[in-house]
């Protein structure tokens, strides 16, 4: 929790006016109310630390003057452990950097996140310079084709668009290849890979070395930071990716300490796990914009109840002692199953494909389960601090898919889709969705897991209307207006629609004419609306249906729309045969017989829709005298408990 101070004056550490000398770097930092979170580091282009400063007082200005070596290039990084830059409290901080008396940069915003860096400090900086920070591979890898990757930093003065590189593994050295199509800004980190994966076909220990020889087509004159290496172990099989499940709460006292231990352990072992965080059943979901029906299921299943709990591969662990040393036992463990996951978001739908390839035959019961995970940041107005809400939903369901047997070499493929309405997602947050799938043996042990960040394909929302025969002149017989949306509909606050009548207007005559009472429903997917007037449609009448105040989950407002149509001057005829309702004989001379449900309301109408007579079929069979009717076509409208039906007869 952040501690905030009220309107405190800034203290200034006294310093004398400085006359800048050659290769002189001046760094000035003014702290915020949380100075214990602040630290800065000056490094050279070998990534060696030259100077660091981390002992600060709140609301104080510090100025450091550093003499730089003329043959080196440097960069300076300012860190904030909480992740809100120098914006903590009610008085923000700032920073300024000078080199040889020239202003290099100053803070444009106090909240720069967890760090901000300034590059190309010094007189020996090259126009093209890149630093390989580390080989971006796991320590334990499977015996299969694996990309040779590295995290690089652009330390030059221009964007990097291409790199030439080669690698070696043991006694093997690759040929140099060019990676084109890059766009690495100055001061940016990016993971790059050799274009062809290396086939690790033999288990054992290897040293991987990656070297960059050219930047943007030119040889880099400073090559000392263009090579990096690491030792890897190739296991004889598929490495198990560990499924880590955390149960936490925004309010429980033991949680912050326990979560910090787990987060630190996982940050040192990236790529070795899939992570799912849950909230306990403590009401912390209250401010989510959409709440799924199964929001407490996993918490109740593990009996976590909002307190810090940890499960690794389905086995309970104490989160307070889950240190990097304790996690080493889970690294390099071989699984008998290869699991691959792909997926994407399109509009309102999640699509994913899961493939399971067994390394041996296992005649046991397994379950395939999927979880869509999103971490949402919220601000507690009452207590004045930020906290994170992990949100989740299940694919295809919390129970998962039961798999009776896995056979060596027989790949099984599963395709899933779900509507984002079933997940507690928030407006504008769809890009942050992670999809985790895992295979569980029996009811607890997890034998393999995999995760993928879903890419989002935007789909513009739009309405389509369907009115009976889609004609301008509309038959009123059984007419219902259907409004279909290609996107799940929410109200303007991003919440589920509970009263669809607030989003529709029905007028007759003109768009500003008389309001018509109506009833409307929206389907369970919130994609189709059905509208009918309370007292029926009038013939030969113009109607206006107006839609308003709709939005989608990713914050796109649907423009107001209007449907205009005119009903026919007569009521339509149903030619459907129905054994329960009969009008005969047809043609008729003196009498017609109407057979229908007892108590049915009967109307006889002219072809223009004029009501000739209103009757009640009290006994179920009504014989009615039509001898005085002029010879013409007539309609019989019969209203029962099951709806209306219109029949026709000819009087001769």
XYZ file of C-alpha atoms in Angstrom:
652
model
C 0.000 0.000 0.000
C 1.310 3.448 -0.822
C 1.684 5.942 1.991
C 0.787 9.485 0.953
C 1.907 12.725 2.586
C -0.043 15.960 2.481
C 1.329 19.072 0.757
C 4.876 18.942 2.128
C 7.431 21.510 0.951
C 10.336 20.168 -1.123
C 13.732 20.193 0.599
C 16.764 21.099 -1.540
C 20.232 19.653 -1.025
C 22.560 22.655 -1.303
C 25.007 22.724 -4.210
C 27.151 25.344 -5.845
C 26.776 26.573 -9.397
C 28.889 24.228 -11.539
C 31.088 25.161 -14.473
C 30.866 22.175 -16.822
C 34.134 20.556 -17.886
C 34.869 18.134 -20.728
C 32.970 14.779 -20.647
C 31.045 15.853 -17.561
C 27.658 14.292 -16.807
C 25.300 16.015 -14.367
C 22.273 14.160 -13.010
C 19.640 15.956 -10.955
C 16.809 13.998 -9.316
C 14.008 15.376 -7.127
C 12.266 12.628 -5.171
C 8.564 12.196 -4.487
C 6.887 11.112 -1.237
C 8.213 7.554 -1.655
C 11.967 8.021 -2.021
C 12.706 4.495 -0.777
C 11.424 3.236 -4.141
C 13.917 5.317 -6.173
C 17.315 4.232 -7.532
C 19.463 5.157 -10.521
C 22.323 3.337 -12.265
C 24.942 4.601 -14.738
C 26.311 1.847 -17.032
C 28.765 1.687 -19.911
C 28.223 -0.072 -23.204
C 29.708 -3.249 -21.721
C 26.707 -3.150 -19.305
C 29.161 -2.624 -16.445
C 27.843 -0.490 -13.570
C 29.842 2.747 -13.235
C 27.884 4.434 -10.458
C 24.636 3.950 -8.586
C 22.601 5.968 -6.130
C 19.765 4.656 -3.960
C 19.867 6.464 -0.623
C 17.358 9.282 -0.823
C 15.036 11.268 1.422
C 11.493 12.260 0.481
C 10.874 15.482 -1.456
C 14.560 16.294 -1.828
C 16.666 17.355 -4.828
C 20.001 15.564 -5.415
C 22.654 16.580 -7.946
C 25.548 14.321 -8.968
C 28.471 15.292 -11.228
C 30.350 12.430 -12.928
C 33.473 12.600 -15.098
C 33.090 10.171 -18.025
C 35.944 8.410 -19.836
C 36.430 9.768 -23.343
C 36.731 6.312 -24.975
C 33.403 4.996 -23.639
C 29.664 5.365 -24.280
C 27.234 5.309 -21.352
C 23.568 5.079 -20.468
C 21.675 6.104 -17.340
C 18.561 4.383 -15.931
C 16.202 5.681 -13.246
C 14.189 2.972 -11.441
C 11.071 2.977 -9.282
C 10.326 -0.294 -7.493
C 6.601 0.413 -7.147
C 6.143 1.177 -10.835
C 4.672 4.692 -10.707
C 7.861 6.630 -11.431
C 8.240 9.772 -9.350
C 4.485 10.327 -8.994
C 4.034 8.818 -5.511
C 2.043 10.978 -3.104
C 0.648 14.459 -3.672
C 3.954 16.082 -4.706
C 5.590 14.511 -7.784
C 9.328 14.401 -8.377
C 11.435 15.093 -11.487
C 14.830 14.490 -13.153
C 17.228 16.434 -15.405
C 20.331 15.182 -17.266
C 23.123 17.416 -18.689
C 26.249 16.453 -20.655
C 28.997 19.005 -21.187
C 26.582 21.750 -20.215
C 23.930 20.719 -22.723
C 20.486 19.659 -21.553
C 20.031 16.039 -22.702
C 16.615 15.330 -21.218
C 14.241 16.252 -18.435
C 11.090 14.618 -17.116
C 7.980 15.305 -19.157
C 5.830 13.231 -16.818
C 6.395 12.080 -13.261
C 4.858 8.659 -13.855
C 7.322 6.839 -16.133
C 6.473 3.376 -14.784
C 9.164 1.159 -13.303
C 12.129 2.656 -15.203
C 13.299 5.162 -17.785
C 16.684 5.266 -19.551
C 18.832 7.858 -21.310
C 21.314 6.556 -23.923
C 24.328 7.797 -25.929
C 25.981 9.694 -23.101
C 29.600 10.338 -23.977
C 31.845 11.309 -26.876
C 32.615 7.750 -28.054
C 29.037 6.703 -28.887
C 28.635 5.066 -32.328
C 25.839 5.743 -34.767
C 25.307 1.957 -34.920
C 25.746 0.144 -31.627
C 23.889 -2.783 -30.172
C 24.314 -4.636 -26.915
C 23.281 -8.260 -26.469
C 21.849 -8.238 -22.974
C 21.512 -11.985 -22.660
C 20.718 -15.168 -24.578
C 16.932 -15.376 -24.403
C 16.572 -19.141 -23.957
C 15.593 -21.478 -21.157
C 18.252 -23.271 -19.136
C 16.472 -26.595 -19.752
C 15.094 -27.247 -23.222
C 13.430 -30.148 -24.997
C 15.167 -32.401 -27.485
C 13.698 -30.668 -30.548
C 14.234 -27.743 -32.900
C 14.618 -24.607 -30.749
C 15.101 -20.960 -31.806
C 18.414 -19.342 -30.826
C 17.256 -16.008 -29.411
C 18.713 -13.049 -27.544
C 17.510 -9.841 -25.920
C 19.244 -6.857 -27.519
C 19.426 -3.150 -26.704
C 19.840 -0.438 -29.335
C 22.605 1.772 -27.926
C 23.198 3.701 -31.165
C 21.761 6.976 -32.353
C 19.412 5.628 -35.057
C 16.743 2.906 -35.323
C 17.926 -0.624 -36.207
C 16.246 -2.166 -39.248
C 18.497 -5.181 -39.919
C 21.068 -7.358 -38.151
C 23.549 -9.928 -39.422
C 24.303 -12.682 -36.927
C 25.531 -16.255 -36.424
C 25.629 -18.688 -33.516
C 27.512 -21.725 -32.274
C 26.342 -24.709 -30.213
C 29.173 -26.924 -29.026
C 31.289 -27.768 -32.080
C 28.678 -26.513 -34.566
C 28.868 -22.983 -36.011
C 26.104 -21.634 -38.233
C 26.528 -19.453 -41.296
C 25.846 -15.721 -40.974
C 22.289 -14.699 -41.829
C 20.558 -11.339 -42.059
C 17.388 -10.577 -40.100
C 15.478 -7.849 -41.973
C 12.267 -5.997 -41.204
C 13.296 -4.901 -37.719
C 12.261 -1.635 -36.127
C 14.214 -1.182 -32.905
C 14.146 2.444 -31.710
C 17.089 4.010 -29.918
C 17.128 2.831 -26.325
C 14.650 -0.002 -26.952
C 14.968 -3.659 -26.018
C 13.826 -6.381 -28.390
C 14.109 -10.148 -28.616
C 15.632 -11.331 -31.908
C 16.180 -14.862 -33.223
C 18.453 -16.511 -35.744
C 16.198 -17.221 -38.783
C 16.587 -21.025 -38.545
C 15.936 -22.988 -35.341
C 18.692 -25.281 -34.084
C 17.847 -28.971 -33.911
C 18.887 -30.208 -30.470
C 18.634 -33.911 -31.290
C 20.953 -35.204 -28.568
C 20.490 -34.762 -24.834
C 23.351 -33.179 -22.908
C 24.956 -29.895 -21.804
C 25.801 -27.242 -24.401
C 27.198 -23.716 -24.584
C 25.211 -21.423 -26.893
C 27.014 -18.344 -28.273
C 25.304 -15.686 -30.399
C 27.260 -12.973 -32.236
C 26.010 -9.912 -34.149
C 28.399 -8.905 -36.945
C 26.557 -6.112 -38.783
C 23.982 -3.456 -37.909
C 21.905 -1.907 -40.704
C 24.330 -3.442 -43.191
C 27.456 -1.894 -41.649
C 30.092 -3.510 -39.476
C 29.901 -2.234 -35.916
C 33.240 -0.748 -34.839
C 32.431 -1.460 -31.182
C 32.077 -5.250 -30.999
C 32.771 -5.960 -27.344
C 29.062 -6.048 -26.442
C 27.915 -7.895 -29.585
C 28.450 -11.408 -28.253
C 26.717 -13.317 -25.452
C 26.663 -16.909 -24.287
C 24.831 -19.227 -21.921
C 24.869 -22.874 -20.897
C 21.792 -24.989 -21.606
C 20.802 -28.537 -20.775
C 18.914 -30.560 -23.362
C 16.715 -33.160 -21.703
C 15.753 -36.463 -23.285
C 12.087 -35.643 -23.882
C 9.660 -32.719 -23.573
C 10.381 -30.254 -20.776
C 7.452 -29.799 -18.430
C 6.132 -26.247 -18.225
C 4.978 -25.762 -14.656
C 1.418 -24.678 -13.950
C 1.516 -22.101 -11.140
C -1.786 -21.124 -9.554
C -1.951 -18.300 -7.021
C -4.940 -17.536 -4.806
C -4.717 -14.063 -3.381
C -6.782 -11.132 -2.197
C -6.499 -7.375 -2.346
C -7.350 -7.122 1.336
C -5.763 -9.995 3.293
C -2.752 -8.926 5.460
C -0.469 -11.932 4.628
C -0.921 -11.557 0.869
C 1.528 -8.750 -0.082
C 4.525 -10.434 1.550
C 3.712 -13.893 0.185
C 2.948 -12.610 -3.318
C 6.231 -10.702 -3.465
C 8.176 -13.917 -2.789
C 6.320 -15.774 -5.551
C 6.604 -12.906 -8.032
C 10.354 -12.625 -7.451
C 10.837 -16.366 -7.950
C 8.847 -16.417 -11.173
C 10.533 -13.293 -12.573
C 13.871 -15.122 -12.386
C 12.465 -18.127 -14.248
C 10.572 -16.650 -17.181
C 9.286 -19.098 -19.754
C 9.269 -22.067 -17.392
C 5.684 -21.746 -16.191
C 2.125 -20.778 -16.964
C 0.573 -18.524 -14.362
C -3.018 -18.151 -13.249
C -4.040 -15.861 -10.413
C -7.395 -16.092 -8.669
C -9.226 -13.976 -6.139
C -10.791 -15.506 -3.068
C -14.447 -15.313 -2.170
C -14.227 -12.011 -0.305
C -16.357 -9.699 -2.422
C -13.361 -8.266 -4.256
C -15.117 -8.800 -7.581
C -17.702 -6.155 -6.768
C -16.430 -3.465 -9.126
C -15.859 -5.633 -12.190
C -18.058 -4.584 -15.082
C -19.218 -8.091 -15.859
C -19.305 -10.939 -13.371
C -19.368 -14.533 -14.699
C -21.576 -17.068 -13.030
C -18.690 -19.308 -11.968
C -16.559 -16.570 -10.374
C -15.955 -18.478 -7.101
C -15.591 -22.011 -8.403
C -11.806 -22.366 -8.346
C -11.525 -20.624 -4.979
C -14.108 -22.935 -3.440
C -12.516 -25.974 -5.095
C -9.171 -25.335 -3.438
C -10.748 -23.908 -0.272
C -8.532 -20.824 -0.564
C -11.123 -18.335 0.692
C -9.095 -15.277 -0.232
C -5.924 -16.098 1.716
C -2.549 -16.515 -0.021
C -2.296 -20.010 -1.428
C -0.075 -21.540 -4.070
C -0.364 -24.636 -6.249
C 2.450 -25.855 -8.475
C 1.351 -28.562 -10.921
C -1.710 -29.098 -8.740
C 0.231 -29.641 -5.501
C -0.172 -27.191 -2.607
C 2.877 -25.115 -1.643
C 3.536 -22.432 0.963
C 3.890 -19.151 -0.993
C 5.976 -17.532 1.767
C 8.864 -19.996 1.194
C 8.544 -20.339 -2.595
C 12.055 -19.004 -3.250
C 14.193 -19.383 -6.401
C 16.079 -22.183 -4.658
C 12.817 -23.988 -3.875
C 11.748 -23.661 -7.521
C 14.900 -25.333 -8.885
C 13.412 -28.787 -8.233
C 10.729 -28.062 -10.872
C 13.165 -27.091 -13.638
C 14.193 -29.608 -16.279
C 11.517 -32.138 -15.334
C 10.441 -34.216 -18.349
C 6.802 -34.600 -19.332
C 5.365 -37.413 -21.443
C 3.099 -34.964 -23.286
C 3.777 -32.192 -25.786
C 1.123 -29.470 -25.628
C 0.795 -26.633 -28.167
C -1.711 -23.792 -27.923
C -2.675 -21.105 -30.436
C -5.509 -18.606 -30.372
C -6.835 -15.147 -31.098
C -9.636 -12.739 -30.229
C -11.950 -11.543 -32.987
C -14.621 -9.071 -32.069
C -16.578 -10.737 -29.278
C -15.185 -14.243 -29.601
C -12.199 -16.207 -28.348
C -10.857 -18.881 -30.710
C -8.187 -21.378 -29.737
C -6.673 -24.630 -30.976
C -4.979 -27.112 -28.645
C -2.861 -30.042 -29.828
C -1.783 -32.935 -27.590
C 1.025 -35.253 -28.710
C 1.854 -38.111 -26.275
C 5.445 -39.361 -26.020
C 4.168 -42.710 -24.750
C 0.876 -44.577 -24.385
C -0.954 -43.752 -21.148
C -4.129 -45.680 -20.385
C -5.268 -43.265 -17.692
C -7.935 -40.622 -17.161
C -6.889 -37.060 -18.087
C -8.678 -33.713 -18.262
C -7.909 -30.831 -20.631
C -8.804 -27.488 -19.096
C -8.395 -23.923 -20.311
C -8.409 -20.603 -18.499
C -8.594 -17.131 -20.003
C -6.661 -14.861 -17.644
C -6.532 -11.096 -17.375
C -4.940 -8.911 -14.685
C -6.846 -5.695 -14.071
C -5.465 -2.694 -12.174
C -7.891 -0.841 -9.917
C -7.649 2.146 -7.616
C -9.224 2.019 -4.163
C -10.775 5.481 -3.689
C -11.424 4.971 0.003
C -7.941 3.790 0.985
C -6.115 5.585 -1.833
C -3.973 2.803 -3.285
C -3.756 0.654 -6.378
C -4.261 -3.081 -6.425
C -4.559 -5.788 -9.059
C -7.627 -7.886 -9.762
C -6.878 -11.161 -11.523
C -9.876 -12.109 -13.624
C -10.518 -15.408 -15.347
C -12.980 -17.560 -17.225
C -12.938 -21.170 -18.355
C -12.696 -22.877 -21.755
C -14.695 -24.857 -22.525
C -15.995 -25.144 -18.929
C -14.585 -25.515 -15.401
C -14.959 -29.286 -15.730
C -12.843 -29.400 -18.902
C -12.742 -32.223 -21.461
C -12.310 -35.798 -20.313
C -9.654 -37.820 -22.181
C -9.793 -41.576 -21.565
C -6.477 -42.552 -23.142
C -3.373 -41.047 -24.756
C -1.603 -43.153 -27.387
C 2.039 -42.802 -28.410
C 2.390 -40.619 -31.516
C -1.371 -40.044 -31.980
C -1.937 -36.282 -31.928
C -5.315 -35.059 -30.728
C -6.612 -31.635 -31.769
C -9.272 -29.635 -29.924
C -10.852 -26.417 -31.185
C -12.520 -24.054 -28.727
C -14.477 -20.855 -29.014
C -16.187 -18.700 -26.453
C -17.817 -15.311 -26.152
C -15.931 -12.630 -24.243
C -19.218 -11.858 -22.494
C -18.465 -14.975 -20.429
C -15.265 -13.448 -19.038
C -14.794 -10.562 -16.598
C -12.989 -8.441 -19.150
C -12.884 -4.680 -19.108
C -13.211 -1.947 -21.691
C -9.973 -1.418 -23.573
C -8.226 -4.419 -21.960
C -8.671 -7.097 -24.593
C -5.019 -6.913 -25.685
C -3.958 -8.190 -22.252
C -5.713 -11.548 -22.391
C -3.635 -14.692 -21.786
C -4.966 -18.173 -22.540
C -3.674 -21.053 -20.393
C -4.361 -24.718 -21.133
C -3.242 -27.593 -18.947
C -3.586 -31.374 -18.806
C -4.528 -32.775 -15.447
C -4.135 -36.397 -14.405
C -7.056 -37.502 -12.260
C -8.324 -34.661 -10.114
C -5.138 -32.834 -9.158
C -1.694 -33.522 -10.693
C -0.925 -31.323 -13.711
C 1.368 -33.083 -16.193
C 1.776 -30.327 -18.799
C 0.636 -26.758 -19.449
C 1.086 -24.044 -22.059
C 0.001 -20.447 -22.485
C -0.359 -17.932 -25.308
C -1.100 -14.212 -25.424
C -4.118 -13.684 -27.642
C -3.871 -11.207 -30.495
C -6.955 -9.048 -30.940
C -8.705 -8.461 -34.261
C -11.087 -5.524 -34.048
C -14.554 -5.869 -35.586
C -16.652 -2.751 -36.062
C -20.104 -3.119 -34.472
C -23.187 -2.835 -36.656
C -26.924 -3.579 -36.570
C -29.009 -5.440 -39.138
C -32.807 -5.530 -39.122
C -35.222 -8.236 -40.146
C -38.917 -7.388 -40.523
C -40.964 -10.320 -41.746
C -40.505 -10.278 -45.548
C -37.960 -7.399 -45.485
C -40.246 -5.277 -47.683
C -41.268 -1.644 -47.353
C -44.904 -2.644 -47.081
C -44.997 -5.073 -44.184
C -47.580 -7.728 -43.433
C -48.775 -7.283 -39.832
C -49.737 -10.939 -39.426
C -47.333 -12.345 -36.821
C -44.928 -9.442 -37.369
C -41.911 -9.143 -35.036
C -39.005 -6.739 -35.490
C -35.646 -8.492 -35.063
C -32.520 -6.402 -34.455
C -29.306 -8.385 -34.862
C -25.858 -7.209 -33.772
C -22.539 -8.666 -34.886
C -21.110 -7.761 -31.463
C -22.228 -8.527 -27.917
C -24.202 -5.537 -26.618
C -23.543 -3.698 -23.364
C -24.882 -0.480 -21.910
C -22.873 2.740 -22.040
C -21.181 1.902 -18.722
C -19.878 -1.372 -20.134
C -22.273 -3.449 -18.042
C -24.654 -6.237 -18.997
C -27.995 -5.033 -20.367
C -30.778 -5.835 -17.931
C -33.570 -3.608 -19.334
C -33.584 -3.598 -23.116
C -36.545 -1.164 -23.209
C -34.145 1.627 -22.160
C -32.295 1.233 -25.466
C -35.249 1.313 -27.911
C -37.943 3.745 -29.014
C -41.030 2.847 -31.104
C -42.875 5.691 -32.837
C -45.698 5.822 -35.377
C -46.503 8.419 -38.036
C -43.237 10.367 -37.812
C -39.890 9.936 -36.065
C -41.070 12.462 -33.462
C -44.636 11.183 -33.462
C -46.681 9.201 -30.965
C -44.764 6.748 -28.799
C -46.082 3.200 -29.077
C -45.994 0.892 -26.024
C -43.963 -2.206 -26.803
C -42.364 -5.272 -25.306
C -38.822 -6.364 -26.149
C -36.413 -9.119 -25.222
C -32.691 -9.671 -25.734
C -31.237 -13.151 -26.166
C -28.750 -14.763 -23.770
C -25.797 -13.879 -26.025
C -26.903 -10.200 -26.052
C -26.797 -10.170 -29.858
C -30.479 -10.270 -30.931
C -33.407 -8.110 -29.872
C -37.070 -8.952 -30.525
C -39.665 -6.150 -30.467
C -43.470 -6.222 -30.715
C -46.044 -3.515 -29.829
C -48.084 -4.202 -26.717
C -51.443 -3.766 -28.457
C -50.566 -5.069 -31.902
C -49.632 -3.395 -35.167
C -51.961 -1.041 -37.015
C -52.490 -1.560 -40.710
C -51.435 1.097 -43.232
C -49.181 2.796 -40.648
C -45.582 4.052 -40.788
C -43.409 2.939 -37.837
C -40.008 4.077 -36.617
C -37.784 1.848 -34.449
C -34.876 3.771 -32.896
C -31.907 2.091 -31.151
C -29.682 4.030 -28.732
C -27.072 3.850 -25.956
C -25.349 0.607 -26.940
C -21.648 -0.096 -26.629
C -19.274 -3.054 -26.988
C -16.855 -4.499 -24.460
C -13.844 -2.837 -26.074
C -15.452 0.583 -25.743
C -16.887 1.103 -29.237
C -20.177 2.985 -29.158
C -22.768 1.819 -31.672
C -24.234 4.842 -33.519
C -27.914 5.531 -33.098
C -29.895 3.819 -35.846
C -33.459 3.981 -37.137
C -35.616 1.422 -38.929
C -38.561 2.794 -40.932
C -41.341 0.655 -42.445
C -45.019 0.904 -43.392
C -47.565 -1.841 -42.737
C -49.940 -3.078 -45.442
C -53.539 -1.785 -45.539
C -54.843 -5.296 -44.813
C -53.932 -8.244 -42.595
C -52.034 -11.060 -44.264
C -53.161 -14.615 -44.893
C -51.571 -17.765 -43.494
C -51.676 -20.702 -45.905
C -50.246 -23.065 -43.287
C -52.392 -26.140 -42.632
C -53.174 -26.656 -38.958
C -55.296 -29.585 -37.813
C -56.306 -27.674 -34.677
C -57.826 -24.724 -36.580
C -60.115 -25.320 -39.548
C -62.451 -23.055 -41.549
C -64.752 -24.908 -43.982
C -66.329 -25.334 -46.466
C -64.323 -23.186 -48.843
C -65.941 -21.844 -51.007
C -69.043 -21.381 -48.770
C -72.653 -20.347 -49.590
C -74.761 -20.098 -46.402
C -72.603 -21.203 -43.447
C -68.973 -21.682 -42.434
C -67.766 -23.931 -39.664
C -64.846 -22.774 -37.487
C -63.066 -25.494 -35.534
C -60.590 -24.210 -32.927
C -59.733 -24.214 -29.227
C -62.651 -23.564 -26.885
C -62.954 -19.898 -25.990
C -61.057 -18.706 -29.062
C -61.665 -15.118 -30.147
C -62.742 -14.923 -33.797
C -62.814 -11.946 -36.125
C -64.135 -11.962 -39.695
C -62.504 -9.272 -41.824
C -62.807 -7.873 -45.336
C -59.830 -7.860 -47.699
C -59.181 -4.235 -46.646
C -58.825 -5.249 -42.986
C -62.255 -3.968 -41.883
C -63.776 -6.052 -39.084
C -67.148 -7.488 -40.221
C -68.011 -9.473 -37.088
C -66.434 -10.417 -33.731
C -67.318 -13.881 -32.367
C -66.352 -16.313 -29.619
C -65.956 -20.029 -30.316
C -67.271 -21.159 -26.937
C -67.610 -24.908 -27.659
C -64.704 -25.475 -30.034
C -66.932 -25.795 -33.104
C -68.717 -22.681 -34.317
C -71.257 -22.740 -37.187
C -71.791 -19.204 -38.442
C -74.392 -17.862 -40.907
C -72.815 -15.917 -43.835
C -75.845 -16.010 -46.170
C -76.199 -12.206 -46.032
C -72.485 -11.588 -46.845
C -71.791 -10.137 -50.293
C -69.916 -12.513 -52.547
C -66.218 -11.816 -51.937
C -63.043 -13.075 -50.265
C -62.985 -12.915 -46.438
C -60.440 -13.574 -43.702
C -60.978 -15.297 -40.377
C -58.575 -14.229 -37.602
C -58.528 -16.719 -34.716
C -56.781 -15.913 -31.391
C -55.921 -18.841 -29.085
C -53.553 -19.378 -26.138
C -50.888 -20.339 -28.660
C -51.105 -17.230 -30.819
C -52.960 -15.989 -33.876
C -53.835 -17.702 -37.122
C -55.511 -16.224 -40.168
C -57.527 -18.378 -42.582
C -59.432 -17.345 -45.731
C -62.684 -18.369 -47.418
C -64.610 -17.375 -50.517
C -68.351 -16.493 -50.215
C -70.364 -17.487 -53.308
